[in-house]
Amino acid sequence: MPIRILGDPVLRAPTKPVEVFDRRLRGLRDDMIETMYDAPGVGLAGPQVGISQRLFVFDDGETGPVFMANPQLVDGQGSQLEEEGCLSIPGPYHVTERFSRITCRGQDVEGSPFEMTGEALLARIFQHETDHLDGMLYIDRLDDDGRRAVLAELRRIELSLEEGPPPKRRLMRRAES
Ligand code: ZN
């Protein structure tokens, strides 16, 4: 599935709860997981592939691929400062403050409720993906200087893609989701 990039209005549009848990939803889950791995990323939310519904997929490297619908964040604790990136803002990363531990409650692809508690990267993914469902991007959580730095780097990357050979693919896998 094509990944929607900053500037696409679907990234800012309100999302609807998932109410139908059918074969079509399972197909969407499979397509989104494939798209996430292909990117590669550690998470992918509905709006990033043009689906204005409250759902996302993730794999922090330990959980394996997980689909969650209608997520709700509860019991956020502590804080962490790590670099964060987004497949919809391709290239830049910026230190972003998040809860260091948080529980995410939602439904699986059959509609059954489940919850997971994440720390470190997994906690970050839960917060990043849930933000996507509220039309929010990580740059919205930065101060003005941080946001400007990300947008300037994004612009530099776009220009270098237009002008020269593509930059070496980043091998290190970070929290792009
Ligand atoms: Zn993202």
PDB file of C-alpha atoms in Angstrom, residues 1 20-35 49 51 55 57 67 109-110:
ATOM      1  CA  MET A   1       0.000   0.000   0.000  1.00  0.00           C
ATOM      2  CA  VAL A  20     -16.971  -4.604  11.524  1.00  0.00           C
ATOM      3  CA  PHE A  21     -14.521  -7.433  12.125  1.00  0.00           C
ATOM      4  CA  ASP A  22     -14.729  -9.414   8.928  1.00  0.00           C
ATOM      5  CA  ARG A  23     -12.600 -10.988   6.212  1.00  0.00           C
ATOM      6  CA  ARG A  24     -11.975  -7.595   4.686  1.00  0.00           C
ATOM      7  CA  LEU A  25     -10.432  -6.359   7.924  1.00  0.00           C
ATOM      8  CA  ARG A  26      -8.151  -9.409   8.025  1.00  0.00           C
ATOM      9  CA  GLY A  27      -7.039  -8.604   4.481  1.00  0.00           C
ATOM     10  CA  LEU A  28      -6.323  -5.019   5.503  1.00  0.00           C
ATOM     11  CA  ARG A  29      -4.297  -6.245   8.478  1.00  0.00           C
ATOM     12  CA  ASP A  30      -2.203  -8.483   6.208  1.00  0.00           C
ATOM     13  CA  ASP A  31      -1.626  -5.686   3.690  1.00  0.00           C
ATOM     14  CA  MET A  32      -0.637  -3.222   6.412  1.00  0.00           C
ATOM     15  CA  ILE A  33       1.799  -5.656   8.030  1.00  0.00           C
ATOM     16  CA  GLU A  34       3.424  -6.306   4.669  1.00  0.00           C
ATOM     17  CA  THR A  35       3.630  -2.559   4.004  1.00  0.00           C
ATOM     18  CA  VAL A  49      -2.318   4.126   4.198  1.00  0.00           C
ATOM     19  CA  ILE A  51      -7.721   4.368   6.009  1.00  0.00           C
ATOM     20  CA  LEU A  55      -6.460   0.704  13.815  1.00  0.00           C
ATOM     21  CA  VAL A  57      -0.150  -2.651  13.252  1.00  0.00           C
ATOM     22  CA  PHE A  67      -2.877  -5.727  14.838  1.00  0.00           C
ATOM     23  CA  VAL A 109      -8.824  -8.631  14.259  1.00  0.00           C
ATOM     24  CA  GLU A 110     -11.693 -10.841  15.483  1.00  0.00           C
TER      25      GLU A 110
END
